[in-house]
XYZ file of C-alpha atoms in Angstrom:
654
model
C 76.343 85.966 107.183
C 78.825 88.947 105.653
C 82.386 88.555 107.202
C 82.760 91.646 109.890
C 85.183 90.344 112.251
C 85.997 94.008 114.020
C 82.188 95.642 115.506
C 83.057 94.948 118.097
C 86.468 96.545 118.332
C 86.112 99.451 116.964
C 83.081 101.969 116.936
C 82.320 104.189 115.278
C 78.894 106.511 113.719
C 76.811 105.483 111.407
C 76.699 109.371 110.470
C 80.804 109.493 110.037
C 80.070 106.562 108.178
C 77.364 108.246 105.727
C 79.007 111.356 105.655
C 82.097 110.774 103.802
C 80.213 109.249 101.260
C 79.064 111.728 98.539
C 77.242 111.279 95.510
C 77.737 112.137 91.455
C 78.730 115.557 89.716
C 78.951 114.577 87.133
C 75.771 116.183 84.893
C 74.953 112.479 83.117
C 75.074 110.888 86.301
C 72.826 113.440 88.679
C 70.049 112.160 89.006
C 70.100 108.897 87.195
C 68.717 106.368 88.957
C 71.665 104.901 90.024
C 71.649 100.665 92.102
C 72.768 101.408 95.329
C 76.402 101.119 96.196
C 78.096 98.119 96.478
C 80.489 98.234 99.888
C 84.764 97.986 98.454
C 84.669 95.215 101.000
C 82.614 92.560 98.754
C 85.143 93.463 95.962
C 88.215 92.505 97.531
C 87.391 89.786 100.280
C 83.961 87.698 101.964
C 84.364 84.581 103.434
C 80.801 83.034 101.828
C 82.687 83.353 98.358
C 84.431 79.787 97.234
C 86.396 78.976 94.593
C 88.661 76.457 92.258
C 87.079 73.163 93.751
C 88.493 69.658 92.928
C 88.208 66.506 92.788
C 90.542 63.888 94.459
C 91.515 61.341 91.685
C 90.149 58.753 93.266
C 85.997 60.233 93.736
C 86.234 60.191 96.848
C 86.892 63.641 98.553
C 86.086 67.506 96.829
C 88.465 70.174 97.772
C 88.230 73.848 97.884
C 89.357 77.805 98.340
C 87.490 79.746 101.174
C 88.180 80.963 104.633
C 87.877 79.267 107.746
C 87.598 82.661 110.557
C 89.481 85.404 109.415
C 91.705 83.506 107.431
C 92.241 81.795 103.611
C 91.645 78.291 103.973
C 91.609 74.939 101.386
C 88.880 73.034 103.175
C 88.534 68.917 102.272
C 85.555 66.825 102.826
C 84.593 63.551 101.351
C 81.348 63.793 99.531
C 78.595 63.036 100.489
C 79.152 63.718 103.573
C 78.725 67.356 106.030
C 82.758 66.447 107.446
C 84.333 70.224 105.763
C 87.278 70.539 107.640
C 89.992 73.120 106.521
C 93.478 73.669 106.283
C 94.240 77.455 106.649
C 96.895 78.714 103.670
C 97.174 81.791 101.335
C 97.676 80.030 98.639
C 97.917 80.170 94.220
C 95.789 77.416 93.405
C 96.502 74.027 94.455
C 97.032 70.130 93.017
C 95.638 66.507 94.075
C 98.525 64.221 94.124
C 97.154 61.174 92.346
C 96.275 59.057 94.930
C 94.490 61.611 96.782
C 96.574 61.658 100.457
C 97.821 65.112 99.985
C 97.180 68.608 98.660
C 100.380 70.768 96.907
C 100.058 74.558 97.561
C 101.509 76.864 95.504
C 102.492 79.898 98.487
C 104.240 82.990 97.085
C 104.003 84.934 100.875
C 105.913 88.129 100.800
C 104.646 88.770 96.808
C 108.484 88.753 95.253
C 107.080 85.782 92.956
C 109.694 83.295 94.943
C 107.034 81.067 95.289
C 107.280 77.600 97.556
C 105.507 74.165 97.084
C 103.728 73.052 100.316
C 101.964 70.142 101.063
C 99.720 68.431 103.868
C 98.282 65.289 104.523
C 94.684 65.351 104.224
C 94.383 61.717 105.867
C 95.695 62.922 108.668
C 93.845 64.389 111.273
C 95.459 67.676 112.030
C 98.693 67.055 110.316
C 99.663 70.087 109.442
C 101.112 72.544 105.844
C 104.558 70.877 105.316
C 107.226 73.478 103.115
C 108.038 71.055 100.629
C 110.640 73.682 99.028
C 112.106 75.705 101.440
C 115.030 77.314 99.920
C 115.804 80.824 100.106
C 114.879 83.391 97.220
C 114.093 79.852 94.963
C 110.845 79.588 93.182
C 109.388 76.803 92.245
C 106.082 75.011 90.102
C 104.949 71.690 90.686
C 105.058 70.478 86.742
C 103.122 66.626 87.366
C 101.836 63.965 89.577
C 103.681 61.207 89.640
C 100.929 57.966 89.393
C 100.735 55.387 92.044
C 101.779 57.237 95.153
C 102.387 61.156 96.400
C 105.545 61.738 94.443
C 105.457 65.698 92.547
C 107.642 66.510 89.350
C 108.723 69.512 90.391
C 109.966 73.071 88.032
C 112.462 74.612 90.286
C 115.987 77.825 89.893
C 116.963 76.146 93.405
C 120.330 75.853 91.973
C 120.673 78.297 88.709
C 118.314 81.849 89.310
C 118.224 82.005 85.829
C 116.693 78.112 84.765
C 114.921 75.608 86.157
C 115.955 72.156 87.145
C 113.266 68.976 87.518
C 113.426 67.665 90.812
C 110.591 64.457 92.680
C 109.827 65.679 95.561
C 107.516 62.758 98.300
C 105.473 65.323 100.873
C 106.054 62.250 103.181
C 109.974 63.296 103.733
C 110.848 65.665 101.563
C 112.977 63.715 99.486
C 114.287 65.658 95.593
C 115.405 63.430 93.936
C 117.268 65.158 90.268
C 115.426 64.243 87.613
C 116.864 66.287 84.988
C 119.407 69.413 85.032
C 118.956 72.654 82.818
C 121.865 73.006 81.052
C 120.968 76.711 80.586
C 118.346 76.934 77.737
C 115.425 74.818 78.514
C 112.171 76.197 78.879
C 109.729 73.424 78.449
C 110.123 69.653 80.153
C 107.402 66.854 79.343
C 106.925 64.909 81.632
C 104.631 62.383 81.778
C 101.900 60.351 83.844
C 104.691 57.890 85.437
C 107.327 60.328 85.870
C 108.994 60.364 83.446
C 110.752 62.728 80.898
C 109.961 62.698 77.716
C 111.162 65.375 75.826
C 112.257 69.008 76.538
C 113.040 72.664 74.205
C 115.547 74.680 74.238
C 115.833 77.764 72.951
C 118.511 79.568 71.300
C 118.412 83.208 70.156
C 114.980 83.111 67.829
C 114.629 79.597 67.216
C 113.479 76.393 69.593
C 114.148 72.939 69.079
C 112.461 70.087 70.532
C 114.665 67.087 72.216
C 114.422 64.352 72.399
C 115.858 61.861 75.502
C 118.629 59.500 73.810
C 121.667 57.442 75.351
C 123.570 57.282 71.563
C 123.198 61.003 71.782
C 125.325 64.370 72.538
C 124.929 64.757 76.120
C 121.702 62.522 75.722
C 119.865 64.315 73.678
C 118.269 63.907 70.168
C 117.145 67.294 67.957
C 113.349 66.129 66.998
C 112.283 69.307 65.372
C 112.465 73.151 64.797
C 110.916 76.257 64.532
C 110.817 79.636 65.660
C 110.861 79.940 68.839
C 108.336 83.338 67.998
C 105.893 80.274 66.304
C 103.604 79.730 69.914
C 104.137 75.719 70.796
C 102.436 74.930 74.086
C 102.544 70.755 75.242
C 100.199 69.001 76.403
C 99.858 66.165 77.254
C 101.354 62.980 75.900
C 98.552 60.653 73.914
C 97.985 57.240 74.556
C 100.770 55.440 72.608
C 103.211 58.190 74.388
C 105.220 58.907 70.540
C 102.828 61.731 69.972
C 102.086 64.773 72.453
C 98.995 67.522 72.292
C 99.896 70.862 71.641
C 98.298 74.361 70.780
C 100.369 75.119 67.715
C 100.989 78.070 65.743
C 103.873 76.407 63.591
C 102.795 77.665 60.124
C 99.095 79.484 60.358
C 98.461 82.408 61.674
C 96.288 81.776 64.613
C 96.949 78.852 67.779
C 95.251 75.519 67.089
C 95.177 71.975 68.667
C 97.206 70.070 67.175
C 98.573 66.072 67.735
C 102.945 66.792 67.456
C 104.757 63.788 66.919
C 107.516 63.677 68.327
C 110.015 61.946 66.124
C 109.863 64.758 64.285
C 107.850 67.115 65.517
C 105.520 66.904 62.259
C 101.567 67.811 63.291
C 98.108 66.920 62.386
C 95.583 69.606 62.718
C 92.727 68.745 64.927
C 90.603 71.196 66.192
C 91.558 75.265 64.910
C 89.012 77.923 64.278
C 89.980 80.991 61.879
C 88.405 84.089 63.020
C 90.975 83.790 66.591
C 93.420 82.122 68.574
C 92.466 78.561 70.287
C 92.596 79.576 73.621
C 92.645 76.088 75.575
C 92.012 72.247 75.284
C 91.080 70.183 78.137
C 92.694 66.314 77.106
C 90.837 62.993 79.296
C 93.454 61.530 81.168
C 91.777 58.393 80.518
C 90.990 57.685 77.142
C 94.278 60.764 75.939
C 91.875 62.538 73.453
C 90.721 65.842 73.912
C 87.334 66.735 76.321
C 86.792 70.296 75.242
C 89.155 72.562 73.297
C 88.479 76.452 74.522
C 88.277 80.101 72.385
C 87.372 83.583 72.717
C 86.366 85.987 69.502
C 83.947 87.882 72.179
C 81.556 85.507 74.339
C 83.442 82.410 75.489
C 83.145 79.727 72.442
C 84.206 76.069 72.974
C 83.990 72.923 71.045
C 83.616 69.487 72.950
C 84.893 66.493 71.399
C 81.785 64.165 72.687
C 77.891 64.805 72.360
C 76.657 63.505 75.953
C 79.122 65.895 77.759
C 78.269 68.344 75.277
C 74.883 68.599 76.199
C 76.161 68.921 79.547
C 78.025 71.952 79.805
C 75.833 73.494 77.473
C 72.940 72.972 80.145
C 75.107 74.267 82.773
C 75.117 77.662 80.505
C 71.637 77.954 80.749
C 71.292 79.309 77.164
C 72.707 82.412 77.526
C 76.587 83.802 76.890
C 79.356 81.567 79.257
C 82.282 80.177 79.964
C 82.159 76.830 80.674
C 85.439 74.955 81.982
C 85.676 71.656 83.638
C 87.703 71.800 86.121
C 88.927 68.648 87.739
C 88.028 64.589 87.019
C 88.467 61.859 88.661
C 90.703 59.344 87.083
C 87.429 57.506 86.000
C 86.155 60.914 84.740
C 82.449 60.002 85.693
C 82.342 62.618 88.423
C 84.257 66.350 87.931
C 84.221 69.462 88.624
C 82.908 72.999 86.612
C 83.304 76.938 86.665
C 80.482 79.135 84.750
C 81.573 82.158 84.050
C 79.757 85.213 83.115
C 80.728 88.652 83.343
C 79.141 89.093 86.824
C 80.880 85.995 88.465
C 81.650 82.419 87.906
C 79.259 79.576 89.875
C 81.091 76.066 90.455
C 79.553 72.696 90.424
C 80.240 69.351 90.826
C 78.480 66.606 87.994
C 78.216 63.158 89.204
C 78.252 60.211 86.597
C 75.028 59.662 87.309
C 71.639 62.633 89.131
C 71.665 66.569 88.341
C 74.529 68.421 89.030
C 75.292 69.950 92.157
C 76.058 73.536 93.548
C 78.951 74.001 94.893
C 79.838 77.764 95.235
C 79.476 81.291 94.110
C 82.625 83.876 93.257
C 82.427 86.980 95.438
C 80.630 89.126 92.327
C 78.777 86.355 91.663
C 76.769 87.158 95.322
C 76.022 90.493 94.521
C 75.097 89.616 91.046
C 72.130 91.588 90.985
C 73.387 94.937 91.460
C 75.848 94.586 89.135
C 76.628 95.804 85.002
C 76.427 93.669 82.349
C 79.861 93.579 79.413
C 78.848 93.691 75.766
C 82.030 92.599 73.598
C 82.925 95.506 70.791
C 84.463 95.648 67.185
C 86.008 99.511 66.129
C 88.274 100.162 63.674
C 91.968 101.614 63.953
C 93.411 104.643 62.263
C 95.538 102.592 60.614
C 92.536 100.163 59.363
C 93.326 97.375 62.159
C 90.211 96.016 63.565
C 90.103 95.653 67.477
C 87.753 94.056 69.603
C 87.714 94.923 73.712
C 84.654 95.102 76.149
C 82.266 97.713 77.132
C 80.431 98.140 80.521
C 77.826 100.473 81.461
C 76.555 101.843 84.240
C 73.385 100.457 85.187
C 70.711 102.962 86.295
C 72.408 105.649 83.113
C 71.592 106.519 80.113
C 74.524 105.387 77.749
C 75.152 109.191 76.927
C 77.674 111.843 77.086
C 78.985 109.506 80.868
C 82.751 110.000 82.058
C 84.311 106.966 80.575
C 87.382 104.800 82.310
C 89.408 103.297 79.581
C 90.821 100.011 81.673
C 94.194 98.147 80.012
C 94.852 95.059 80.523
C 98.555 93.849 81.151
C 101.549 91.567 79.287
C 101.073 93.254 77.081
C 100.914 89.784 75.373
C 97.824 89.242 77.219
C 94.260 89.742 76.876
C 90.708 91.140 78.379
C 88.151 88.496 79.007
C 84.711 88.797 78.764
C 84.280 85.632 81.598
C 85.242 86.803 85.277
C 89.023 85.995 85.630
C 89.960 87.331 88.979
C 89.822 90.998 88.869
C 89.848 91.379 85.159
C 85.759 91.570 85.929
C 85.979 92.826 89.147
C 87.382 96.643 88.280
C 85.292 96.691 85.789
C 82.071 95.873 87.822
C 83.609 97.977 90.467
C 84.107 101.215 88.272
C 80.245 100.738 86.664
C 79.179 100.818 90.559
C 80.667 104.931 90.342
C 78.767 105.213 87.983
C 81.101 105.107 84.726
C 81.137 103.430 81.383
C 84.182 100.757 81.127
C 85.919 100.437 78.120
C 88.433 97.525 77.772
C 91.162 97.045 74.179
C 92.512 94.026 73.377
C 95.192 96.987 71.552
C 97.585 95.714 68.994
C 100.174 92.635 70.591
C 97.367 91.787 73.017
C 96.677 86.919 72.403
C 94.156 85.591 71.291
C 93.765 87.053 67.787
C 97.036 85.564 66.120
C 100.346 86.074 65.360
C 99.827 89.433 63.294
C 98.261 90.987 65.125
C 100.752 90.623 67.951
C 103.099 91.176 66.236
C 101.973 94.482 64.931
C 103.351 95.801 67.907
C 106.966 95.351 67.214
C 108.317 98.550 68.535
C 104.613 100.298 68.912
C 105.230 101.246 72.595
C 103.751 104.884 72.925
C 103.074 104.201 69.840
C 100.137 102.783 67.940
C 99.211 100.714 70.797
C 99.224 104.068 72.766
C 96.833 105.173 69.431
C 94.546 102.034 69.775
C 93.538 102.702 72.855
C 92.865 106.688 71.783
C 90.698 104.936 69.064
C 88.742 102.825 71.422
C 87.682 106.357 73.567
C 86.955 107.834 69.439
C 85.113 105.768 68.796
C 83.397 106.103 72.335
C 82.829 109.398 72.031
C 81.802 109.549 68.451
C 78.504 107.117 69.839
C 77.797 109.462 71.640
C 78.190 106.795 75.020
C 81.998 108.958 76.293
C 82.044 112.800 77.540
C 85.156 113.563 75.650
C 86.393 116.184 78.616
C 86.344 113.556 81.395
C 88.028 109.759 80.397
C 90.525 108.887 82.307
C 93.189 105.812 81.907
C 93.973 102.981 84.323
C 95.806 99.875 83.925
C 98.445 96.969 85.547
C 101.939 96.067 84.920
C 102.212 97.310 81.299
C 98.766 99.004 81.212
C 100.073 100.830 84.203
C 103.102 102.175 81.814
C 100.151 103.120 79.038
C 98.492 104.728 81.710
C 101.724 106.940 82.392
C 101.708 107.606 78.584
C 97.696 108.856 78.681
C 99.011 111.619 81.205
C 102.102 112.749 79.967
C 101.969 111.894 76.475
C 98.309 112.475 75.001
C 96.903 114.944 78.902
C 94.339 116.047 76.430
C 93.002 113.332 76.179
C 93.191 111.589 79.483
C 91.323 113.745 82.336
C 94.380 111.924 84.742
C 95.104 108.173 85.255
C 95.813 106.288 87.287
C 98.806 103.242 87.463
C 99.526 100.502 89.189
C 102.987 98.773 89.544
C 103.701 100.044 85.976
C 106.571 101.080 83.788
C 107.497 104.691 83.865
C 111.209 104.133 82.138
C 111.450 101.249 79.496
C 115.706 100.844 79.934
C 116.071 100.428 84.156
C 113.301 98.514 83.619
C 114.994 95.784 81.255
C 118.579 96.007 83.371
C 116.647 95.387 85.832
C 114.292 92.311 85.125
C 114.357 88.707 88.257
C 116.795 86.568 86.517
C 115.003 83.354 85.046
C 113.352 86.179 82.479
C 117.180 85.770 81.258
C 115.571 82.784 78.336
C 112.911 85.082 77.246
C 114.463 88.596 77.374
C 114.862 87.828 73.722
C 110.913 88.407 73.785
C 110.814 91.997 75.476
C 114.186 93.202 73.045
C 112.294 92.549 69.627
C 109.050 94.286 70.977
C 110.906 97.312 73.185
C 114.926 97.248 71.856
C 118.084 96.122 73.593
C 119.089 98.549 76.261
C 122.538 97.417 75.982
C 122.565 98.800 71.720
C 122.737 103.305 72.109
C 119.876 103.521 69.183
C 117.573 101.442 70.715
C 118.067 102.826 74.297
C 117.213 106.585 73.260
C 114.587 105.077 71.787
C 113.152 103.230 75.186
C 114.158 106.687 76.370
C 111.948 108.925 73.854
C 108.835 106.397 74.621
C 109.708 106.188 78.640
C 106.856 108.618 80.650
C 109.286 109.626 83.035
C 111.348 111.617 80.980
C 107.952 113.471 79.600
C 106.741 114.584 82.884
C 106.194 118.144 81.812
C 103.723 121.315 83.202
C 100.160 119.912 80.584
C 100.928 116.187 82.994
C 97.404 115.023 84.104
C 96.854 114.289 87.394
C 98.177 110.790 88.580
C 98.048 108.128 91.427
C 100.389 105.596 91.306
C 99.568 102.418 93.391
C 103.102 99.456 93.798
C 103.595 97.012 96.133
C 107.368 97.265 97.739
C 108.473 93.703 97.157
C 107.884 93.692 92.948
C 110.615 91.593 90.981
C 109.100 91.923 87.748
C 108.966 95.791 88.152
C 111.132 97.554 90.673
C 109.223 99.776 93.194
C 111.730 102.450 91.633
C 110.213 102.841 88.556
C 107.360 104.333 90.840
C 108.782 106.082 92.598
C 110.884 108.035 90.102
C 108.226 108.677 88.439
C 106.793 110.802 91.390
C 110.252 112.447 92.163
C 109.265 112.993 88.743
C 106.246 114.358 88.979
C 106.440 116.458 92.743
C 109.493 118.319 91.059
C 107.744 119.588 88.594
C 104.222 120.470 90.504
C 101.844 117.759 88.995
C 99.626 116.711 91.196
C 100.151 112.539 92.336
C 98.797 110.688 94.611
C 101.646 108.287 95.981
C 100.871 104.766 97.906
C 102.836 101.279 98.294
C 102.294 98.116 99.358
C 103.685 97.120 101.706
C 103.698 92.729 101.665
C 102.548 92.321 98.372
C 105.089 92.601 94.695
C 102.853 92.297 91.361
C 99.494 92.457 91.866
C 97.667 92.886 95.065
C 97.309 89.052 97.392
C 96.657 90.853 100.534
C 92.770 91.805 101.316
C 94.003 94.942 103.049
C 96.035 96.302 99.939
C 93.398 96.188 97.573
C 91.061 97.152 99.787
C 92.864 100.551 99.570
C 93.558 100.505 95.799
C 89.897 100.427 95.289
C 88.746 103.617 98.213
C 91.939 106.157 96.655
C 90.107 104.920 92.852
C 87.204 105.372 93.986
C 88.070 109.194 95.540
C 90.399 110.004 93.183
C 87.586 109.046 90.536
C 85.200 110.807 91.959
C 87.227 114.250 91.923
C 88.347 113.724 88.518
C 85.298 112.197 86.182
C 82.895 112.749 89.111
C 81.866 110.143 89.887
C 80.641 108.781 92.743
C 82.408 107.156 96.319
C 81.466 104.649 98.878
C 83.595 106.832 101.518
C 84.591 104.967 104.105
C 84.464 101.634 105.056
C 84.235 99.887 108.313
C 86.911 96.672 106.829
C 89.343 99.201 106.805
C 89.589 99.903 110.973
C 91.376 96.136 111.390
C 93.246 96.470 108.149
C 96.472 96.349 110.064
C 95.788 92.958 111.746
C 96.462 91.364 109.008
């Protein structure tokens, strides 16, 4: 049954509900056999949807994220039994402790990124959640679970907001023991499963250094290897001999690969690499300490499974179709595991026992409405300077792919990428827009991750330059293919994507009829001057790409690329939305932009989300965002809108 908690609270006539909806006005959509409008509420919340299923290390219990009544919760049940119980909490995610007695959840209650670690004893009936890091204005994260007990190794900036120390925390008592204090330059700690600190990575300027504990060395640490800090290196798990660590690395190559890195001197042995794209991630066995699966994403998801039998089992779940098939948890014996099969139209979770058939565990919000959704297809094109570009195109069901209104949906980062398989809002928004009648184009513009270092480096100095040209080249491609109506194109994005939307509205209003900015940057120099303190170690990356505002010549260049200073009489109509607790891109970035637009007499609709930050966690805010989006685009591009959604009646309560 769908979630309808407020029908008994407020009565609204069906005529009012129906009267607020509107059909399409764009000629390509008028009369087209479009599918039924999917209610906004189905995209933002559901009591039926579940996810993040995780089997306990002892293989006895299963936990997952869902809802209890009207509240988000983590559920736990014994495998093979019907004894599910809920532990209400709004969490980003959770982990089992190594002894399977506790769940440890990461909670960002207000969206200010000061995440706390909460724990609950699942072996005690009625046990409450306990905040293990109850420190004001402090961010914490789980680094490792410690074998042989319930302890957690946690990174926290309690002592110094700029850096993260290592603490060992006992959830039974809440007692913290300092494992290592950050001297101010450690970007990564490597901790083994016994809680031992085995290595660290320090940064200075453009150099990264791998260090090992050495009581004879100055400061107790000996340098083992050095590399350019922009040669991407991510340490994963120690090998069985503890003398090597598995890593995703691009040292000495353009694309990242799975390597076995020797801690003594940093020497690497490449175990798996792909020629066309970066290696996305790799799963390392906790039992054998060997790689199980490596993932990459050239267009459709691709996986390399190092065990033939396991590969057959995962392939069977995909059913011969493109899908991202990811092992999300395993018991210590690696006999029972949970697997997510994700496509462009949702994800399904399975329990994969050692023997027997897979058991369905739950569905995502998109999977629950899969029969009403569109299909995304990988696309490739060439930028005006010859650089190959890739992305995804989602077309509205029922409409011919001719002269359609188009939304260019721009990912954030900018050092991220769009993905084909469902990944949070990555697929929710394209499906929502396609259902409203729009073609949706997602371009992995230069600077996006996944396509190698040279592709990423080609974005240096190109904010509001070639990065934006890539998006316009995507529009031109869609027009040349006959897909898009050049007079009805919108640009929409969040974070860097929001900046791109503002650039589209101010720098190239002749291309974009309107724009939607969510938590976007309008003033580049001011943005960099007010980032969170724990960004200090990584700020060199931003200076590398857009400049240092402390340098007058850089600041002038940054101002020239800031949409705030380009507002004028031709600026496209804008919808601007922002979380008031955003610590990455401060609210003033949007407020200044809105002030400038109103002063120039340009149309702008502005929404500030209470209780959220750089991205919405609260479903009432997402409901507002989706409703504002469909109404704004219907007016600008001529798609359809569902009008009033009765969930709006009760959103105030949450």
